[in-house]
Amino acid sequence: MTHTQPSSLLCLGIESSCDETSLALVSDGTLLGHVLASQSDLHALFGGVVPELASREHLRFIGPLFDELLMRCDKPLEAISHVAVSRGPGLLGSLLVGVAFAKGLALGLGIPLLGVNHLHAHLLAAGLHSPLSYPALGLLVSGGHSSIYRLESPKRLQLLGRTLDDACGECFDKVGNHLGMSYPSGRLVDCAAQLGQKSIPFSLPYVHNDNLDFSFSGLKTAVISYIDEHLADLDYARPVREAQCLPQAILDLCASFNSVIAKTLVVKLERALDQNADCTSLILAGGVAANSMIRAELSRFAKRKRLPLIMPERDLCTDNGAMVAYAGWLLAREGYYHSLSMETIPRGRIIPDDILRKSTAPDSSV
Ligand code: KG4
Ligand code: ZN
C-alpha cells in the first residue's frame, strides 16, 4: 500500500466525548504536543459521569487548552491544515462542544474538517507507537466498550464482536466502587491486583460458545457477591487511596478478578484470530489497555502466535486528543474530509459512512 503525503499536513485533534477535554497536534505521523483536562475528580463526587456537568466543563476548558497547545508546540493558528474531532459515540452534549469548536476552526481557517469515530481512534492510536500493518486484529477495551475489530485500513474497520452487557472497564469500575474506590477505579484495581495472589477461582464469563462477543455482568455479580459474603467485615479506610493500604484478602480478590478478565479477553481474541488467520498484527487499545495484567497476558499470547502486539503508551490508552489527531492525520493524508454539515452521533446510534474524498487522492484503502 502506498500513500502520498501532502508536504505540510498538520492535523489538530479534539476529544470531548466523555469527561476528558483534550487536544493534540500530529504532523508526519508524529505527536507534536498534547494537552488534557480531566474532569474525573468532579464526577467522582457523584460516582459516575454527570452529562450536564461534563459539557459545561468541556466548554470551560476547550478554548484555554487550544491556546496552551499552540503555545507549547510553538505553532501559529494558520499552520493547522486539518481539524479532526471525535464525532461519536459518546455523550451528545460533550461531543457537541468539540464538534462545534472544530467546525468553527474549519470555517474560520478555511481548512478541512474530519469527524473521527472515537472507537476507531482508540485502535488507530496504536500506530503512534509503531506503524500498523493491515489487516490487523484489534481488541478495544474501555469504560463503554469491549469489542474486537478487523482493521483493513485506517478507514475500513469491521466490528467482529462486542459486549452484550457491561463493558470491561465498567466491570472494573463497579467492582472497585464496591471495594470503596473512587470512580474510575480501574487503575487502582490494577495496582491492587499486582500485589495480590490469584487465589479465588472465578469462572471465565461467556466463553463456552462459539462467538466473539463478551458478557461481563455475570462476573461482576459473582465478584460483588463474593465480597459481600466473604470480605464485608474487613476493616480498612474508605475511600481507598492506595492499593498498599488494602488487606491481603482484597488484594487477592483483585488479582483473581483481573486475571479472569485478562484470560477471557485472550480466549475471544484467539478465537477471532482463528477466524481471521490472515491478520498480520494485533492491537490492544482503550482505557483498560493500560492494565498491567491484560498487557502481560496479551503479550504472552502474541508471542505464542508469533505476531506483533501494538499497544498505545499507557497515558494514550485512556481518552485523549492525540488519538483523534493521529486518526485524523491518517484519513487526511488519503484526501478524506467531512462537510461542515457533519452530524454528531451519540452513543447508541450508528455512525454513518458519510466521509468524502478529494478526487485527486490515490485510492490506498484497499
Ligand atoms: O477509554 P477510556 O478512557 O474511556 C472510555 O471511552 O470509556 O476508558 C476508561 C476506562 C475506565 O473504566 C477506567 O476504569 C479504565 O478505563 N481503566 C483501567 C485502567 N486504567 C483505566 N482499567 C483497568 N486497569 C487500568 N490500569
Ligand atoms: Zn474512549
Short mmCIF file of N, CA and C in Angstrom, two decimals, residues 230-335:
data_model
loop_
_atom_site.label_atom_id
_atom_site.label_comp_id
_atom_site.label_asym_id
_atom_site.label_seq_id
_atom_site.Cartn_x
_atom_site.Cartn_y
_atom_site.Cartn_z
N HIS A 230 -17.78 -12.83 51.83
CA HIS A 230 -16.52 -13.21 52.47
C HIS A 230 -15.67 -12.06 52.98
N LEU A 231 -15.86 -10.86 52.44
CA LEU A 231 -14.90 -9.79 52.78
C LEU A 231 -15.56 -8.56 53.41
N ALA A 232 -16.88 -8.65 53.64
CA ALA A 232 -17.61 -7.47 54.10
C ALA A 232 -17.13 -6.96 55.46
N ASP A 233 -16.61 -7.87 56.31
CA ASP A 233 -16.24 -7.46 57.67
C ASP A 233 -14.82 -6.88 57.76
N LEU A 234 -14.11 -6.88 56.64
CA LEU A 234 -12.72 -6.39 56.71
C LEU A 234 -12.70 -4.89 56.99
N ASP A 235 -11.75 -4.50 57.83
CA ASP A 235 -11.69 -3.11 58.26
C ASP A 235 -10.55 -2.39 57.52
N TYR A 236 -10.89 -1.43 56.68
CA TYR A 236 -9.87 -0.60 56.02
C TYR A 236 -10.49 0.75 55.67
N ALA A 237 -9.61 1.76 55.45
CA ALA A 237 -10.10 3.13 55.24
C ALA A 237 -10.70 3.30 53.85
N ARG A 238 -11.87 3.94 53.80
CA ARG A 238 -12.53 4.25 52.53
C ARG A 238 -12.76 5.75 52.46
N PRO A 239 -12.72 6.44 51.31
CA PRO A 239 -12.37 5.85 50.03
C PRO A 239 -10.91 5.38 49.99
N VAL A 240 -10.69 4.31 49.27
CA VAL A 240 -9.35 3.75 49.18
C VAL A 240 -8.49 4.67 48.31
N ARG A 241 -7.33 5.07 48.83
CA ARG A 241 -6.46 5.96 48.05
C ARG A 241 -5.27 5.21 47.46
N GLU A 242 -4.80 4.20 48.16
CA GLU A 242 -3.62 3.46 47.69
C GLU A 242 -3.83 1.97 47.89
N ALA A 243 -3.40 1.20 46.90
CA ALA A 243 -3.57 -0.26 46.98
C ALA A 243 -2.81 -0.83 48.18
N GLN A 244 -1.68 -0.22 48.52
CA GLN A 244 -0.83 -0.73 49.62
C GLN A 244 -1.58 -0.75 50.95
N CYS A 245 -2.63 0.09 51.09
CA CYS A 245 -3.36 0.17 52.36
C CYS A 245 -4.44 -0.91 52.47
N LEU A 246 -4.62 -1.72 51.44
CA LEU A 246 -5.70 -2.71 51.45
C LEU A 246 -5.29 -4.02 52.11
N PRO A 247 -6.23 -4.70 52.80
CA PRO A 247 -5.90 -6.02 53.37
C PRO A 247 -5.55 -7.02 52.26
N GLN A 248 -4.73 -8.03 52.62
CA GLN A 248 -4.27 -9.00 51.62
C GLN A 248 -5.44 -9.70 50.92
N ALA A 249 -6.51 -9.97 51.66
CA ALA A 249 -7.65 -10.69 51.06
C ALA A 249 -8.27 -9.87 49.92
N ILE A 250 -8.25 -8.54 50.05
CA ILE A 250 -8.80 -7.70 48.97
C ILE A 250 -7.83 -7.68 47.78
N LEU A 251 -6.55 -7.64 48.10
CA LEU A 251 -5.55 -7.67 47.01
C LEU A 251 -5.69 -8.97 46.22
N ASP A 252 -5.91 -10.07 46.95
CA ASP A 252 -6.06 -11.37 46.29
C ASP A 252 -7.33 -11.40 45.43
N LEU A 253 -8.39 -10.79 45.94
CA LEU A 253 -9.63 -10.73 45.16
C LEU A 253 -9.38 -9.95 43.86
N CYS A 254 -8.69 -8.82 43.96
CA CYS A 254 -8.42 -8.01 42.76
C CYS A 254 -7.58 -8.80 41.76
N ALA A 255 -6.57 -9.53 42.27
CA ALA A 255 -5.71 -10.32 41.37
C ALA A 255 -6.54 -11.40 40.67
N SER A 256 -7.41 -12.06 41.42
CA SER A 256 -8.23 -13.14 40.85
C SER A 256 -9.18 -12.60 39.80
N PHE A 257 -9.83 -11.49 40.12
CA PHE A 257 -10.80 -10.86 39.21
C PHE A 257 -10.09 -10.37 37.94
N ASN A 258 -8.99 -9.64 38.13
CA ASN A 258 -8.26 -9.07 36.99
C ASN A 258 -7.75 -10.18 36.07
N SER A 259 -7.30 -11.27 36.68
CA SER A 259 -6.75 -12.37 35.90
C SER A 259 -7.84 -13.03 35.04
N VAL A 260 -9.04 -13.16 35.59
CA VAL A 260 -10.15 -13.76 34.84
C VAL A 260 -10.50 -12.88 33.63
N ILE A 261 -10.51 -11.57 33.84
CA ILE A 261 -10.80 -10.66 32.72
C ILE A 261 -9.73 -10.83 31.63
N ALA A 262 -8.47 -10.83 32.04
CA ALA A 262 -7.38 -10.94 31.07
C ALA A 262 -7.48 -12.25 30.27
N LYS A 263 -7.77 -13.34 30.98
CA LYS A 263 -7.85 -14.65 30.31
C LYS A 263 -9.05 -14.71 29.37
N THR A 264 -10.15 -14.12 29.77
CA THR A 264 -11.35 -14.09 28.92
C THR A 264 -11.07 -13.35 27.61
N LEU A 265 -10.37 -12.22 27.74
CA LEU A 265 -10.06 -11.43 26.54
C LEU A 265 -9.20 -12.26 25.58
N VAL A 266 -8.26 -13.02 26.14
CA VAL A 266 -7.38 -13.84 25.29
C VAL A 266 -8.17 -14.96 24.60
N VAL A 267 -9.11 -15.59 25.33
CA VAL A 267 -9.91 -16.66 24.72
C VAL A 267 -10.62 -16.14 23.47
N LYS A 268 -11.25 -14.97 23.61
CA LYS A 268 -12.03 -14.45 22.48
C LYS A 268 -11.11 -13.94 21.37
N LEU A 269 -9.98 -13.36 21.75
CA LEU A 269 -9.06 -12.85 20.72
C LEU A 269 -8.47 -14.02 19.93
N GLU A 270 -8.18 -15.11 20.62
CA GLU A 270 -7.62 -16.28 19.94
C GLU A 270 -8.66 -16.84 18.96
N ARG A 271 -9.91 -16.85 19.39
CA ARG A 271 -10.98 -17.35 18.51
C ARG A 271 -11.10 -16.44 17.28
N ALA A 272 -10.99 -15.13 17.51
CA ALA A 272 -11.07 -14.18 16.39
C ALA A 272 -9.91 -14.39 15.42
N LEU A 273 -8.76 -14.69 15.98
CA LEU A 273 -7.57 -14.91 15.13
C LEU A 273 -7.72 -16.19 14.32
N ASP A 274 -8.32 -17.22 14.93
CA ASP A 274 -8.57 -18.47 14.18
C ASP A 274 -9.43 -18.18 12.95
N GLN A 275 -10.39 -17.25 13.12
CA GLN A 275 -11.31 -16.94 12.02
C GLN A 275 -10.74 -15.88 11.06
N ASN A 276 -9.65 -15.24 11.47
CA ASN A 276 -9.04 -14.19 10.65
C ASN A 276 -7.53 -14.43 10.60
N ALA A 277 -7.19 -15.61 10.10
CA ALA A 277 -5.79 -16.06 10.17
C ALA A 277 -4.86 -15.23 9.30
N ASP A 278 -5.42 -14.40 8.39
CA ASP A 278 -4.56 -13.57 7.55
C ASP A 278 -4.09 -12.29 8.25
N CYS A 279 -4.57 -12.05 9.48
CA CYS A 279 -4.17 -10.81 10.18
C CYS A 279 -2.68 -10.88 10.54
N THR A 280 -2.02 -9.73 10.32
CA THR A 280 -0.57 -9.72 10.48
C THR A 280 -0.11 -9.02 11.76
N SER A 281 -1.07 -8.42 12.48
CA SER A 281 -0.68 -7.81 13.75
C SER A 281 -1.88 -7.74 14.68
N LEU A 282 -1.59 -7.56 15.97
CA LEU A 282 -2.64 -7.44 16.98
C LEU A 282 -2.54 -6.06 17.62
N ILE A 283 -3.71 -5.50 17.94
CA ILE A 283 -3.73 -4.18 18.58
C ILE A 283 -4.53 -4.30 19.88
N LEU A 284 -4.01 -3.70 20.94
CA LEU A 284 -4.76 -3.61 22.20
C LEU A 284 -4.96 -2.13 22.50
N ALA A 285 -6.21 -1.69 22.67
CA ALA A 285 -6.45 -0.26 22.84
C ALA A 285 -7.62 0.01 23.79
N GLY A 286 -7.81 1.30 24.15
CA GLY A 286 -8.88 1.70 25.07
C GLY A 286 -8.33 1.85 26.48
N GLY A 287 -9.09 2.51 27.33
CA GLY A 287 -8.62 2.80 28.69
C GLY A 287 -8.12 1.58 29.45
N VAL A 288 -8.81 0.45 29.30
CA VAL A 288 -8.44 -0.75 30.05
C VAL A 288 -7.14 -1.37 29.51
N ALA A 289 -6.73 -0.93 28.32
CA ALA A 289 -5.46 -1.43 27.76
C ALA A 289 -4.27 -0.96 28.59
N ALA A 290 -4.51 -0.03 29.52
CA ALA A 290 -3.42 0.40 30.43
C ALA A 290 -3.18 -0.66 31.51
N ASN A 291 -4.06 -1.65 31.61
CA ASN A 291 -3.99 -2.64 32.69
C ASN A 291 -2.78 -3.58 32.57
N SER A 292 -2.03 -3.68 33.66
CA SER A 292 -0.75 -4.44 33.64
C SER A 292 -0.96 -5.91 33.30
N MET A 293 -1.94 -6.55 33.98
CA MET A 293 -2.12 -7.99 33.77
C MET A 293 -2.62 -8.27 32.36
N ILE A 294 -3.48 -7.40 31.83
CA ILE A 294 -4.01 -7.59 30.47
C ILE A 294 -2.89 -7.38 29.45
N ARG A 295 -2.06 -6.38 29.68
CA ARG A 295 -0.92 -6.16 28.76
C ARG A 295 0.01 -7.38 28.76
N ALA A 296 0.27 -7.91 29.96
CA ALA A 296 1.19 -9.05 30.07
C ALA A 296 0.59 -10.30 29.42
N GLU A 297 -0.70 -10.54 29.70
CA GLU A 297 -1.37 -11.75 29.17
C GLU A 297 -1.43 -11.69 27.64
N LEU A 298 -1.76 -10.50 27.11
CA LEU A 298 -1.83 -10.37 25.65
C LEU A 298 -0.45 -10.45 25.01
N SER A 299 0.56 -9.95 25.71
CA SER A 299 1.93 -10.03 25.17
C SER A 299 2.34 -11.50 25.05
N ARG A 300 2.01 -12.30 26.08
CA ARG A 300 2.33 -13.74 26.04
C ARG A 300 1.60 -14.41 24.87
N PHE A 301 0.33 -14.03 24.71
CA PHE A 301 -0.49 -14.61 23.63
C PHE A 301 0.12 -14.27 22.26
N ALA A 302 0.49 -13.00 22.08
CA ALA A 302 1.05 -12.55 20.79
C ALA A 302 2.36 -13.28 20.50
N LYS A 303 3.15 -13.48 21.54
CA LYS A 303 4.42 -14.18 21.37
C LYS A 303 4.18 -15.63 20.92
N ARG A 304 3.18 -16.25 21.58
CA ARG A 304 2.82 -17.62 21.24
C ARG A 304 2.38 -17.71 19.77
N LYS A 305 1.67 -16.68 19.30
CA LYS A 305 1.17 -16.67 17.92
C LYS A 305 2.18 -16.08 16.94
N ARG A 306 3.29 -15.64 17.46
CA ARG A 306 4.36 -15.01 16.66
C ARG A 306 3.83 -13.83 15.85
N LEU A 307 3.05 -12.99 16.52
CA LEU A 307 2.52 -11.78 15.87
C LEU A 307 2.93 -10.56 16.69
N PRO A 308 3.17 -9.42 16.03
CA PRO A 308 3.45 -8.22 16.81
C PRO A 308 2.20 -7.73 17.53
N LEU A 309 2.34 -7.34 18.78
CA LEU A 309 1.23 -6.74 19.54
C LEU A 309 1.54 -5.27 19.70
N ILE A 310 0.65 -4.42 19.17
CA ILE A 310 0.90 -2.97 19.24
C ILE A 310 -0.08 -2.36 20.22
N MET A 311 0.49 -1.68 21.22
CA MET A 311 -0.35 -1.07 22.26
C MET A 311 0.07 0.39 22.40
N PRO A 312 -0.90 1.31 22.54
CA PRO A 312 -0.50 2.69 22.81
C PRO A 312 0.22 2.77 24.15
N GLU A 313 1.04 3.81 24.33
CA GLU A 313 1.64 4.06 25.65
C GLU A 313 0.49 4.15 26.64
N ARG A 314 0.76 3.85 27.91
CA ARG A 314 -0.33 3.81 28.90
C ARG A 314 -1.12 5.12 28.97
N ASP A 315 -0.42 6.27 28.89
CA ASP A 315 -1.16 7.54 29.02
C ASP A 315 -1.97 7.86 27.76
N LEU A 316 -1.74 7.11 26.68
CA LEU A 316 -2.55 7.33 25.48
C LEU A 316 -3.60 6.23 25.31
N CYS A 317 -3.79 5.41 26.36
CA CYS A 317 -4.84 4.38 26.30
C CYS A 317 -6.19 4.99 26.64
N THR A 318 -6.22 5.82 27.70
CA THR A 318 -7.49 6.47 28.05
C THR A 318 -7.75 7.61 27.05
N ASP A 319 -8.95 8.17 27.12
CA ASP A 319 -9.36 9.17 26.13
C ASP A 319 -8.35 10.31 26.02
N ASN A 320 -8.02 10.66 24.80
CA ASN A 320 -7.04 11.75 24.60
C ASN A 320 -7.16 12.32 23.19
N GLY A 321 -6.65 13.53 23.03
CA GLY A 321 -6.72 14.20 21.73
C GLY A 321 -5.72 13.64 20.73
N ALA A 322 -4.63 13.03 21.23
CA ALA A 322 -3.59 12.52 20.33
C ALA A 322 -4.15 11.44 19.41
N MET A 323 -5.00 10.58 19.95
CA MET A 323 -5.54 9.50 19.12
C MET A 323 -6.44 10.08 18.03
N VAL A 324 -7.13 11.16 18.34
CA VAL A 324 -8.03 11.78 17.35
C VAL A 324 -7.19 12.50 16.28
N ALA A 325 -6.14 13.18 16.73
CA ALA A 325 -5.27 13.88 15.78
C ALA A 325 -4.60 12.88 14.85
N TYR A 326 -4.17 11.74 15.42
CA TYR A 326 -3.48 10.74 14.60
C TYR A 326 -4.45 10.08 13.61
N ALA A 327 -5.64 9.69 14.10
CA ALA A 327 -6.64 9.08 13.20
C ALA A 327 -7.01 10.08 12.11
N GLY A 328 -7.16 11.35 12.48
CA GLY A 328 -7.48 12.41 11.50
C GLY A 328 -6.36 12.55 10.49
N TRP A 329 -5.13 12.51 10.97
CA TRP A 329 -3.97 12.64 10.08
C TRP A 329 -3.93 11.49 9.07
N LEU A 330 -4.22 10.27 9.54
CA LEU A 330 -4.23 9.10 8.64
C LEU A 330 -5.27 9.29 7.53
N LEU A 331 -6.44 9.80 7.91
CA LEU A 331 -7.51 10.00 6.92
C LEU A 331 -7.20 11.19 6.01
N ALA A 332 -6.66 12.24 6.60
CA ALA A 332 -6.36 13.46 5.84
C ALA A 332 -5.33 13.18 4.74
N ARG A 333 -4.35 12.37 5.04
CA ARG A 333 -3.30 12.15 4.04
C ARG A 333 -3.80 11.30 2.88
N GLU A 334 -4.98 10.69 3.05
CA GLU A 334 -5.59 9.97 1.92
C GLU A 334 -6.68 10.81 1.26
N GLY A 335 -6.76 12.09 1.66
CA GLY A 335 -7.67 13.02 0.99
C GLY A 335 -9.10 13.03 1.51
#
